[in-house]
mmCIF file of C-alpha atoms and ligand atoms in Angstrom:
data_model
loop_
_atom_site.group_PDB
_atom_site.id
_atom_site.type_symbol
_atom_site.label_atom_id
_atom_site.label_comp_id
_atom_site.label_asym_id
_atom_site.label_seq_id
_atom_site.Cartn_x
_atom_site.Cartn_y
_atom_site.Cartn_z
ATOM 1 C CA MET A 236 82.826 189.517 82.203
ATOM 2 C CA THR A 237 83.710 191.782 79.327
ATOM 3 C CA TYR A 238 85.954 194.785 79.778
ATOM 4 C CA ASN A 239 84.035 197.789 81.107
ATOM 5 C CA ASP A 240 85.230 200.843 79.171
ATOM 6 C CA THR A 241 82.435 203.199 80.327
ATOM 7 C CA LEU A 242 84.881 205.577 82.013
ATOM 8 C CA ILE A 243 86.946 205.893 78.828
ATOM 9 C CA ARG A 244 83.857 206.489 76.691
ATOM 10 C CA ALA A 245 82.458 209.136 79.052
ATOM 11 C CA SER A 246 85.866 210.875 79.168
ATOM 12 C CA TYR A 247 85.706 211.260 75.391
ATOM 13 C CA LYS A 248 82.049 212.383 75.562
ATOM 14 C CA GLN A 249 80.846 209.234 73.812
ATOM 15 C CA GLU A 250 77.524 207.566 74.571
ATOM 16 C CA THR A 251 77.385 205.160 77.509
ATOM 17 C CA ASP A 252 74.621 202.920 78.853
ATOM 18 C CA HIS A 253 75.182 204.141 82.420
ATOM 19 C CA VAL A 254 77.085 206.911 84.167
ATOM 20 C CA PRO A 255 80.532 205.645 85.212
ATOM 21 C CA VAL A 256 81.530 206.169 88.836
ATOM 22 C CA TRP A 257 84.721 205.959 90.866
ATOM 23 C CA TYR A 258 85.660 207.682 94.114
ATOM 24 C CA MET A 259 88.792 209.640 94.846
ATOM 25 C CA ARG A 260 90.644 207.828 97.647
ATOM 26 C CA GLN A 261 88.473 204.748 97.131
ATOM 27 C CA ALA A 262 91.343 202.493 98.260
ATOM 28 C CA GLY A 263 91.572 203.286 101.886
ATOM 29 C CA ARG A 264 90.733 203.527 105.478
ATOM 30 C CA TYR A 265 86.921 203.288 105.376
ATOM 31 C CA ASP A 266 87.468 199.602 104.525
ATOM 32 C CA PRO A 267 88.127 197.379 107.595
ATOM 33 C CA GLU A 268 90.115 194.937 105.464
ATOM 34 C CA TYR A 269 92.452 197.768 104.439
ATOM 35 C CA ARG A 270 92.773 198.968 108.037
ATOM 36 C CA LYS A 271 93.859 195.464 109.011
ATOM 37 C CA ILE A 272 96.616 195.465 106.382
ATOM 38 C CA LYS A 273 97.675 198.907 107.676
ATOM 39 C CA GLU A 274 98.209 197.446 111.148
ATOM 40 C CA LYS A 275 101.103 195.492 109.639
ATOM 41 C CA TYR A 276 102.523 197.772 106.962
ATOM 42 C CA SER A 277 102.846 201.501 106.298
ATOM 43 C CA LEU A 278 101.644 203.022 103.031
ATOM 44 C CA LEU A 279 105.208 203.180 101.728
ATOM 45 C CA GLU A 280 105.866 199.546 102.706
ATOM 46 C CA ILE A 281 102.724 198.486 100.847
ATOM 47 C CA CYS A 282 103.798 200.414 97.745
ATOM 48 C CA ARG A 283 107.060 198.423 97.751
ATOM 49 C CA GLN A 284 105.077 195.146 97.527
ATOM 50 C CA PRO A 285 103.493 195.184 94.063
ATOM 51 C CA GLU A 286 101.251 192.142 94.651
ATOM 52 C CA LEU A 287 99.814 193.681 97.816
ATOM 53 C CA ALA A 288 99.477 197.175 96.307
ATOM 54 C CA ALA A 289 97.661 195.638 93.322
ATOM 55 C CA GLU A 290 95.368 193.699 95.657
ATOM 56 C CA ILE A 291 94.457 196.874 97.593
ATOM 57 C CA THR A 292 93.823 198.689 94.307
ATOM 58 C CA MET A 293 91.359 195.952 93.306
ATOM 59 C CA MET A 294 89.481 195.761 96.630
ATOM 60 C CA PRO A 295 87.107 198.689 95.966
ATOM 61 C CA VAL A 296 86.473 197.455 92.423
ATOM 62 C CA ARG A 297 85.304 194.106 93.806
ATOM 63 C CA LYS A 298 83.496 195.447 96.867
ATOM 64 C CA LEU A 299 81.810 198.520 95.393
ATOM 65 C CA GLY A 300 81.536 197.635 91.708
ATOM 66 C CA VAL A 301 83.029 200.975 90.597
ATOM 67 C CA ASP A 302 83.837 201.579 86.921
ATOM 68 C CA ALA A 303 87.537 202.306 87.427
ATOM 69 C CA ALA A 304 90.425 201.409 89.687
ATOM 70 C CA ILE A 305 92.851 204.018 90.979
ATOM 71 C CA LEU A 306 96.394 202.894 91.614
ATOM 72 C CA TYR A 307 97.209 202.480 95.292
ATOM 73 C CA SER A 308 100.132 204.856 95.765
ATOM 74 C CA ASP A 309 100.586 208.425 96.970
ATOM 75 C CA ILE A 310 101.334 211.695 95.206
ATOM 76 C CA MET A 311 104.597 211.876 97.201
ATOM 77 C CA ASN A 312 106.116 208.610 95.920
ATOM 78 C CA PRO A 313 107.967 210.044 92.894
ATOM 79 C CA VAL A 314 109.678 212.809 94.910
ATOM 80 C CA ALA A 315 111.851 210.142 96.563
ATOM 81 C CA SER A 316 113.523 209.801 93.159
ATOM 82 C CA LEU A 317 114.340 213.526 93.173
ATOM 83 C CA GLY A 318 116.330 212.946 96.344
ATOM 84 C CA VAL A 319 113.753 214.142 98.888
ATOM 85 C CA ASP A 320 113.302 212.083 102.061
ATOM 86 C CA PHE A 321 109.742 212.064 103.328
ATOM 87 C CA ASP A 322 107.421 210.019 105.455
ATOM 88 C CA ILE A 323 103.652 209.669 105.519
ATOM 89 C CA VAL A 324 102.755 210.166 109.158
ATOM 90 C CA LYS A 325 99.526 208.793 110.557
ATOM 91 C CA ASN A 326 96.764 211.407 110.890
ATOM 92 C CA ILE A 327 99.071 214.117 109.527
ATOM 93 C CA GLY A 328 100.093 213.239 105.974
ATOM 94 C CA PRO A 329 103.363 213.820 104.132
ATOM 95 C CA VAL A 330 106.188 215.112 106.352
ATOM 96 C CA ILE A 331 109.627 216.208 105.098
ATOM 97 C CA ASP A 332 112.541 216.664 107.489
ATOM 98 C CA ASN A 333 114.540 218.952 105.214
ATOM 99 C CA PRO A 334 112.035 221.150 103.376
ATOM 100 C CA ILE A 335 112.991 222.831 100.090
ATOM 101 C CA ARG A 336 113.234 226.561 100.752
ATOM 102 C CA SER A 337 116.267 228.007 98.962
ATOM 103 C CA LYS A 338 117.628 228.222 95.456
ATOM 104 C CA ALA A 339 120.317 225.713 96.414
ATOM 105 C CA ASP A 340 117.651 223.258 97.672
ATOM 106 C CA VAL A 341 115.782 223.477 94.355
ATOM 107 C CA GLU A 342 118.966 223.156 92.311
ATOM 108 C CA LYS A 343 119.842 219.979 94.205
ATOM 109 C CA LEU A 344 116.660 218.159 93.082
ATOM 110 C CA ARG A 345 117.668 215.370 90.687
ATOM 111 C CA PRO A 346 115.729 214.352 87.579
ATOM 112 C CA ILE A 347 113.369 211.447 88.232
ATOM 113 C CA ASP A 348 114.790 207.970 87.481
ATOM 114 C CA VAL A 349 111.807 205.647 87.177
ATOM 115 C CA ASP A 350 113.784 202.468 86.417
ATOM 116 C CA LYS A 351 116.127 202.919 89.353
ATOM 117 C CA ASP A 352 113.744 204.222 92.025
ATOM 118 C CA LEU A 353 110.126 203.498 91.047
ATOM 119 C CA SER A 354 110.184 200.121 89.312
ATOM 120 C CA HIS A 355 107.945 198.687 92.083
ATOM 121 C CA ILE A 356 105.168 201.084 91.068
ATOM 122 C CA MET A 357 105.492 200.114 87.409
ATOM 123 C CA GLU A 358 105.353 196.444 88.416
ATOM 124 C CA THR A 359 102.093 197.114 90.328
ATOM 125 C CA ILE A 360 100.649 198.720 87.182
ATOM 126 C CA ARG A 361 101.682 195.716 85.049
ATOM 127 C CA ILE A 362 100.000 193.291 87.474
ATOM 128 C CA LEU A 363 96.826 195.372 87.430
ATOM 129 C CA ASP A 364 96.839 195.596 83.655
ATOM 130 C CA LYS A 365 96.564 191.790 83.563
ATOM 131 C CA GLU A 366 93.945 191.488 86.296
ATOM 132 C CA LEU A 367 91.509 194.355 85.873
ATOM 133 C CA GLU A 368 88.332 194.438 83.830
ATOM 134 C CA VAL A 369 87.897 198.174 84.355
ATOM 135 C CA PRO A 370 90.350 200.941 83.402
ATOM 136 C CA LEU A 371 93.251 201.636 85.751
ATOM 137 C CA ILE A 372 93.578 205.341 86.529
ATOM 138 C CA THR A 373 97.106 206.284 87.503
ATOM 139 C CA PHE A 374 97.915 209.695 88.916
ATOM 140 C CA ALA A 375 100.492 212.278 89.801
ATOM 141 C CA GLY A 376 100.440 215.227 92.144
ATOM 142 C CA ALA A 377 100.529 218.527 90.271
ATOM 143 C CA PRO A 378 103.507 220.875 90.772
ATOM 144 C CA PHE A 379 101.808 223.409 93.097
ATOM 145 C CA THR A 380 100.373 220.705 95.342
ATOM 146 C CA ILE A 381 103.677 218.790 95.525
ATOM 147 C CA ALA A 382 105.599 222.049 96.029
ATOM 148 C CA SER A 383 103.361 222.924 98.967
ATOM 149 C CA TYR A 384 104.494 219.755 100.786
ATOM 150 C CA LEU A 385 108.137 220.160 99.758
ATOM 151 C CA ILE A 386 108.280 223.763 100.991
ATOM 152 C CA GLU A 387 106.035 223.652 104.072
ATOM 153 C CA GLY A 388 107.413 220.253 105.129
ATOM 154 C CA ARG A 389 103.915 219.158 106.164
ATOM 155 C CA PRO A 390 100.254 219.853 105.346
ATOM 156 C CA SER A 391 99.414 223.552 105.664
ATOM 157 C CA LYS A 392 96.267 225.630 105.794
ATOM 158 C CA SER A 393 97.710 228.981 104.763
ATOM 159 C CA TYR A 394 100.552 227.910 102.399
ATOM 160 C CA ILE A 395 102.464 230.825 103.850
ATOM 161 C CA LEU A 396 105.948 229.477 103.078
ATOM 162 C CA THR A 397 104.894 228.322 99.613
ATOM 163 C CA LYS A 398 103.480 231.747 98.787
ATOM 164 C CA THR A 399 106.493 233.469 100.327
ATOM 165 C CA LEU A 400 108.822 231.655 97.930
ATOM 166 C CA MET A 401 106.454 232.141 94.975
ATOM 167 C CA TYR A 402 106.062 235.906 95.454
ATOM 168 C CA SER A 403 109.592 236.687 96.694
ATOM 169 C CA GLU A 404 111.741 234.517 94.457
ATOM 170 C CA PRO A 405 109.839 233.980 91.215
ATOM 171 C CA GLU A 406 112.902 232.562 89.442
ATOM 172 C CA VAL A 407 113.450 229.905 92.088
ATOM 173 C CA TRP A 408 109.715 229.162 91.987
ATOM 174 C CA LYS A 409 109.864 228.777 88.204
ATOM 175 C CA LEU A 410 112.812 226.406 88.436
ATOM 176 C CA LEU A 411 110.865 224.338 90.976
ATOM 177 C CA MET A 412 107.742 224.267 88.762
ATOM 178 C CA ASP A 413 109.901 223.274 85.760
ATOM 179 C CA LYS A 414 111.538 220.435 87.678
ATOM 180 C CA LEU A 415 108.249 219.144 89.101
ATOM 181 C CA GLY A 416 106.642 219.453 85.653
ATOM 182 C CA ASP A 417 109.435 217.294 84.182
ATOM 183 C CA MET A 418 108.929 214.798 87.001
ATOM 184 C CA VAL A 419 105.195 214.498 86.275
ATOM 185 C CA ILE A 420 105.694 214.118 82.520
ATOM 186 C CA THR A 421 108.281 211.326 82.813
ATOM 187 C CA TYR A 422 106.400 209.549 85.599
ATOM 188 C CA VAL A 423 102.974 209.596 83.906
ATOM 189 C CA ARG A 424 104.468 208.488 80.587
ATOM 190 C CA SER A 425 105.916 205.421 82.333
ATOM 191 C CA HIS A 426 102.541 204.675 83.935
ATOM 192 C CA ILE A 427 100.840 204.587 80.574
ATOM 193 C CA GLU A 428 103.647 202.583 78.929
ATOM 194 C CA ASN A 429 103.254 200.006 81.684
ATOM 195 C CA GLY A 430 99.482 199.666 81.311
ATOM 196 C CA GLY A 431 97.721 202.676 82.872
ATOM 197 C CA LYS A 432 94.505 203.407 80.981
ATOM 198 C CA ALA A 433 93.802 206.991 82.144
ATOM 199 C CA PHE A 434 95.523 209.454 84.423
ATOM 200 C CA GLN A 435 94.515 212.183 86.830
ATOM 201 C CA LEU A 436 96.647 215.133 87.801
ATOM 202 C CA PHE A 437 95.750 215.963 91.427
ATOM 203 C CA ASP A 438 96.117 219.678 92.159
ATOM 204 C CA SER A 439 94.365 219.388 95.496
ATOM 205 C CA TRP A 440 95.492 222.691 97.016
ATOM 206 C CA VAL A 441 95.910 225.077 94.058
ATOM 207 C CA GLY A 442 92.496 226.610 94.841
ATOM 208 C CA ALA A 443 94.423 228.586 97.470
ATOM 209 C CA LEU A 444 95.561 230.916 94.655
ATOM 210 C CA ALA A 445 93.728 233.809 93.018
ATOM 211 C CA PRO A 446 93.050 233.164 89.304
ATOM 212 C CA LYS A 447 95.607 235.802 88.301
ATOM 213 C CA ASP A 448 98.360 234.167 90.352
ATOM 214 C CA PHE A 449 97.352 230.696 89.176
ATOM 215 C CA GLN A 450 97.768 231.953 85.604
ATOM 216 C CA THR A 451 101.137 233.550 86.305
ATOM 217 C CA TYR A 452 102.798 231.011 88.564
ATOM 218 C CA VAL A 453 101.205 227.620 87.887
ATOM 219 C CA LEU A 454 99.119 227.332 84.733
ATOM 220 C CA PRO A 455 102.098 227.494 82.292
ATOM 221 C CA THR A 456 103.444 224.278 83.834
ATOM 222 C CA ILE A 457 100.027 222.569 83.837
ATOM 223 C CA THR A 458 99.621 223.562 80.178
ATOM 224 C CA ARG A 459 103.056 222.142 79.347
ATOM 225 C CA ILE A 460 102.325 218.858 81.148
ATOM 226 C CA PHE A 461 99.136 218.212 79.169
ATOM 227 C CA ALA A 462 100.742 219.390 75.886
ATOM 228 C CA GLU A 463 103.749 217.101 76.313
ATOM 229 C CA LEU A 464 101.514 214.146 77.178
ATOM 230 C CA SER A 465 99.018 214.842 74.397
ATOM 231 C CA ASP A 466 100.354 211.975 72.250
ATOM 232 C CA LEU A 467 99.250 209.442 74.900
ATOM 233 C CA ASN A 468 96.087 207.762 73.775
ATOM 234 C CA VAL A 469 94.331 207.752 77.177
ATOM 235 C CA PRO A 470 91.874 210.079 78.942
ATOM 236 C CA LYS A 471 93.619 212.859 80.816
ATOM 237 C CA ILE A 472 91.916 214.299 83.893
ATOM 238 C CA TYR A 473 92.845 217.556 85.650
ATOM 239 C CA PHE A 474 91.474 217.920 89.178
ATOM 240 C CA PRO A 475 92.140 221.475 90.371
ATOM 241 C CA GLY A 476 91.173 220.501 93.891
ATOM 242 C CA VAL A 477 89.087 222.166 96.540
ATOM 243 C CA SER A 478 87.753 225.727 96.128
ATOM 244 C CA SER A 479 88.895 225.824 92.507
ATOM 245 C CA GLY A 480 85.678 227.196 90.962
ATOM 246 C CA GLU A 481 87.159 230.607 90.209
ATOM 247 C CA LEU A 482 90.093 228.980 88.379
ATOM 248 C CA LEU A 483 87.884 227.076 85.930
ATOM 249 C CA PRO A 484 87.640 229.831 83.251
ATOM 250 C CA THR A 485 91.451 229.817 82.974
ATOM 251 C CA LEU A 486 91.531 226.140 81.957
ATOM 252 C CA LYS A 487 89.822 226.440 78.579
ATOM 253 C CA GLU A 488 92.936 225.805 76.460
ATOM 254 C CA LEU A 489 94.208 222.797 78.393
ATOM 255 C CA GLN A 490 94.816 219.638 76.331
ATOM 256 C CA ALA A 491 92.964 217.551 78.903
ATOM 257 C CA ASP A 492 89.782 215.515 78.383
ATOM 258 C CA VAL A 493 88.122 215.771 81.789
ATOM 259 C CA ILE A 494 87.984 218.448 84.503
ATOM 260 C CA GLY A 495 87.240 217.382 88.074
ATOM 261 C CA LEU A 496 84.940 219.713 90.015
ATOM 262 C CA ASP A 497 84.576 220.247 93.725
ATOM 263 C CA TRP A 498 81.089 220.640 95.199
ATOM 264 C CA ARG A 499 81.077 224.425 95.401
ATOM 265 C CA VAL A 500 80.320 224.705 91.673
ATOM 266 C CA SER A 501 77.425 222.905 89.980
ATOM 267 C CA ILE A 502 78.042 220.528 87.070
ATOM 268 C CA ALA A 503 76.275 222.919 84.663
ATOM 269 C CA GLU A 504 78.263 225.889 85.941
ATOM 270 C CA GLY A 505 81.513 223.870 85.749
ATOM 271 C CA ARG A 506 80.775 223.062 82.121
ATOM 272 C CA LYS A 507 79.959 226.663 81.356
ATOM 273 C CA ARG A 508 83.054 228.061 83.027
ATOM 274 C CA THR A 509 85.334 225.655 81.105
ATOM 275 C CA GLY A 510 83.751 226.527 77.749
ATOM 276 C CA GLY A 511 81.824 223.272 77.308
ATOM 277 C CA LYS A 512 84.933 221.624 75.936
ATOM 278 C CA PHE A 513 85.640 218.978 78.553
ATOM 279 C CA ALA A 514 83.885 216.028 80.093
ATOM 280 C CA VAL A 515 83.288 216.779 83.775
ATOM 281 C CA GLN A 516 83.808 214.651 86.857
ATOM 282 C CA GLY A 517 82.387 215.099 90.322
ATOM 283 C CA ASN A 518 81.179 216.494 92.575
ATOM 284 C CA LEU A 519 79.259 215.181 95.572
ATOM 285 C CA ASP A 520 80.385 216.752 98.843
ATOM 286 C CA PRO A 521 82.077 213.709 100.448
ATOM 287 C CA TYR A 522 80.506 214.552 103.818
ATOM 288 C CA ILE A 523 77.006 214.059 102.390
ATOM 289 C CA LEU A 524 77.895 210.387 102.801
ATOM 290 C CA THR A 525 77.260 210.873 106.531
ATOM 291 C CA ALA A 526 73.560 211.622 105.822
ATOM 292 C CA PRO A 527 70.757 209.023 105.726
ATOM 293 C CA MET A 528 70.761 206.869 102.584
ATOM 294 C CA GLU A 529 67.637 208.529 101.165
ATOM 295 C CA THR A 530 69.322 211.952 101.333
ATOM 296 C CA ILE A 531 72.463 210.615 99.677
ATOM 297 C CA LYS A 532 70.383 209.114 96.865
ATOM 298 C CA GLN A 533 68.469 212.353 96.363
ATOM 299 C CA TYR A 534 71.749 214.262 95.920
ATOM 300 C CA ALA A 535 73.072 211.576 93.569
ATOM 301 C CA LYS A 536 69.872 211.659 91.514
ATOM 302 C CA GLU A 537 70.060 215.433 91.104
ATOM 303 C CA LEU A 538 73.732 215.200 90.107
ATOM 304 C CA ILE A 539 73.016 212.515 87.518
ATOM 305 C CA ASP A 540 70.029 214.433 86.072
ATOM 306 C CA GLU A 541 72.280 217.447 85.636
ATOM 307 C CA GLY A 542 75.296 215.442 84.473
ATOM 308 C CA ILE A 543 73.563 213.572 81.657
ATOM 309 C CA ARG A 544 72.103 216.719 80.117
ATOM 310 C CA GLU A 545 75.287 216.752 78.021
ATOM 311 C CA PRO A 546 77.613 213.916 76.974
ATOM 312 C CA GLY A 547 80.698 213.420 79.121
ATOM 313 C CA TYR A 548 79.791 212.970 82.771
ATOM 314 C CA ILE A 549 81.667 210.886 85.343
ATOM 315 C CA PHE A 550 80.243 210.546 88.848
ATOM 316 C CA ASN A 551 82.720 211.156 91.656
ATOM 317 C CA LEU A 552 83.039 213.048 94.905
ATOM 318 C CA GLY A 553 84.226 216.646 95.010
ATOM 319 C CA HIS A 554 87.234 215.506 97.075
ATOM 320 C CA GLY A 555 88.555 212.288 98.587
ATOM 321 C CA LEU A 556 86.679 209.765 100.712
ATOM 322 C CA PHE A 557 87.282 210.164 104.431
ATOM 323 C CA PRO A 558 88.057 207.322 106.863
ATOM 324 C CA GLU A 559 84.640 207.413 108.580
ATOM 325 C CA ALA A 560 82.733 206.693 105.335
ATOM 326 C CA SER A 561 80.698 203.484 105.310
ATOM 327 C CA LEU A 562 81.468 200.647 102.919
ATOM 328 C CA ASP A 563 77.810 199.557 102.905
ATOM 329 C CA LYS A 564 76.519 203.009 102.032
ATOM 330 C CA LEU A 565 79.120 203.375 99.288
ATOM 331 C CA LYS A 566 78.071 200.056 97.801
ATOM 332 C CA GLU A 567 74.410 201.050 97.896
ATOM 333 C CA LEU A 568 75.227 204.434 96.353
ATOM 334 C CA THR A 569 77.273 202.843 93.566
ATOM 335 C CA ASP A 570 74.461 200.431 92.695
ATOM 336 C CA TYR A 571 71.978 203.291 92.755
ATOM 337 C CA ILE A 572 74.125 205.432 90.417
ATOM 338 C CA HIS A 573 74.331 202.535 87.954
ATOM 339 C CA GLU A 574 70.635 201.672 88.061
ATOM 340 C CA TYR A 575 69.221 205.170 88.105
ATOM 341 C CA SER A 576 71.544 206.499 85.381
ATOM 342 C CA ALA A 577 70.904 203.477 83.104
ATOM 343 C CA ALA A 578 67.140 204.096 83.321
ATOM 344 C CA ALA A 579 67.515 207.866 82.906
ATOM 345 C CA LEU A 580 69.765 207.484 79.845
ATOM 346 C CA LYS A 581 67.323 205.028 78.270
ATOM 347 C CA ASN A 582 64.441 207.464 78.676
ATOM 348 C CA LYS A 583 66.393 210.405 77.308
HETATM 349 O O1 CP3 B 813 92.531 207.309 95.661
HETATM 350 C C1 CP3 B 813 92.997 206.201 96.027
HETATM 351 O O2 CP3 B 813 92.321 205.373 96.631
HETATM 352 C C2 CP3 B 813 94.407 205.846 95.642
HETATM 353 C C3 CP3 B 813 95.416 206.137 96.589
HETATM 354 C C4 CP3 B 813 95.821 207.554 96.933
HETATM 355 C C5 CP3 B 813 96.485 207.845 98.149
HETATM 356 N N1 CP3 B 813 96.854 209.142 98.145
HETATM 357 C C6 CP3 B 813 96.768 206.878 99.230
HETATM 358 C C7 CP3 B 813 96.851 207.402 100.616
HETATM 359 C C8 CP3 B 813 95.747 208.740 96.202
HETATM 360 C C9 CP3 B 813 95.122 209.021 94.853
HETATM 361 C C10 CP3 B 813 96.407 209.733 96.975
HETATM 362 C C11 CP3 B 813 96.582 211.116 96.514
HETATM 363 C C12 CP3 B 813 96.979 212.130 97.480
HETATM 364 N N2 CP3 B 813 97.883 212.051 98.497
HETATM 365 C C13 CP3 B 813 96.524 213.471 97.411
HETATM 366 C C14 CP3 B 813 95.578 213.986 96.386
HETATM 367 C C15 CP3 B 813 94.174 213.642 96.746
HETATM 368 C C16 CP3 B 813 93.579 214.535 97.767
HETATM 369 O O3 CP3 B 813 93.087 214.005 98.781
HETATM 370 O O4 CP3 B 813 93.565 215.752 97.564
HETATM 371 C C17 CP3 B 813 97.141 214.187 98.465
HETATM 372 C C18 CP3 B 813 96.937 215.638 98.789
HETATM 373 C C19 CP3 B 813 98.007 213.278 99.144
HETATM 374 C C20 CP3 B 813 98.904 213.575 100.296
HETATM 375 C C21 CP3 B 813 98.462 212.770 101.456
HETATM 376 N N3 CP3 B 813 98.781 211.446 101.643
HETATM 377 C C22 CP3 B 813 97.586 213.164 102.504
HETATM 378 C C23 CP3 B 813 97.002 214.540 102.685
HETATM 379 C C24 CP3 B 813 97.385 212.041 103.295
HETATM 380 C C25 CP3 B 813 96.409 211.926 104.451
HETATM 381 C C26 CP3 B 813 96.937 211.922 105.793
HETATM 382 C C27 CP3 B 813 95.921 211.257 106.708
HETATM 383 O O5 CP3 B 813 96.324 210.309 107.388
HETATM 384 O O6 CP3 B 813 94.752 211.659 106.696
HETATM 385 C C28 CP3 B 813 98.139 210.977 102.749
HETATM 386 C C29 CP3 B 813 98.207 209.593 103.244
HETATM 387 C C30 CP3 B 813 97.481 208.612 102.393
HETATM 388 N N4 CP3 B 813 97.644 208.451 101.053
HETATM 389 C C31 CP3 B 813 96.547 207.659 102.852
HETATM 390 C C32 CP3 B 813 96.168 206.880 101.742
HETATM 391 C C33 CP3 B 813 95.249 205.682 101.721
HETATM 392 C C34 CP3 B 813 96.014 207.550 104.278
HETATM 393 C C35 CP3 B 813 96.929 207.014 105.256
HETATM 394 C C36 CP3 B 813 97.219 205.578 105.117
HETATM 395 O O7 CP3 B 813 96.305 204.744 104.863
HETATM 396 O O8 CP3 B 813 98.407 205.275 105.317
#
């Protein structure tokens, strides 16, 4: 098989013979084989075994035939190197015993040391670089999203403690954003040096902010991250997470290639709001996957018809896959996306 670079081409708005597809959280619990591995090891234990982490990364590529792999890891992994102890607790998510809530807590965060603390993740990337025939997407959590876990100590719905710090102590907040921005830049650079072929910045929860506050408290750091990584010759994806439609017009100057959309904004509207500059990725509501196959295909068809009106479209969900999703349906959907989009692009 020859190397499939469709994702890279679509990210740069070049012509492709089909629409590339991958799914956020495609390595995971909907797959019985993965669940079996999880009976033996925790996520963090798997990440410390590069051969196993690489194998799990490749499973959805083999089983679904997607056009990209996404590194099996978690957005929390690099914060261990800053000196933060955390755990990923079943059915909850990231949990931190000593949350970061004061100036002293933020000042204590160390700079990331990839060689000392995260060499296992770089080894996983090197293994995958040898094995894969599709691009490997690596990723980092964006500063707001990481900060929300560090400050709340666990997943939150209101982000009350995060917003309290942001609005009450803007200098401490800025120091935290600066430190997390530095972490992302160093970490992502290492990913690409070790063989990553694209990266996505996950800002899953930043849609909790009004556009004005996003611009004041978060966007300067996002802008700096993409500017400082602009020399890397790989597609750069920003996913502003759920409910981020109102933030899209603020992203126009970002030095990214692709913007990920959630399902509340159409592909055409997402393009319009971001000034037509970026390729777009998304945005099927993941829970549509619970519908009958014919309904799923109808939604996918409409998305593809809209997506291919302009160059630069990558099929994805609007947020991550959930554990109850069906492997068989995902396989059928992936095949359908490939077949239908190839025919539609030919007839264009
Ligand atoms: O996409 C992939 O398949 C690659 C692996 C990946 C994981 N986490 C593995 C994981 C990726 C890209 C992530 C990113 C991540 N982690 C995000 C951004 C994406 C998003 O969904 O918005 C966030 C917010 C996290 C933090 C996190 N980690 C949460 C909220 C949870 C879920 C808790 C739960 O049990 O539902 C985790 C745990 C986690 N990370 C799992 C996986 C496969 C599930 C638990 C497990 O299998 O151990």
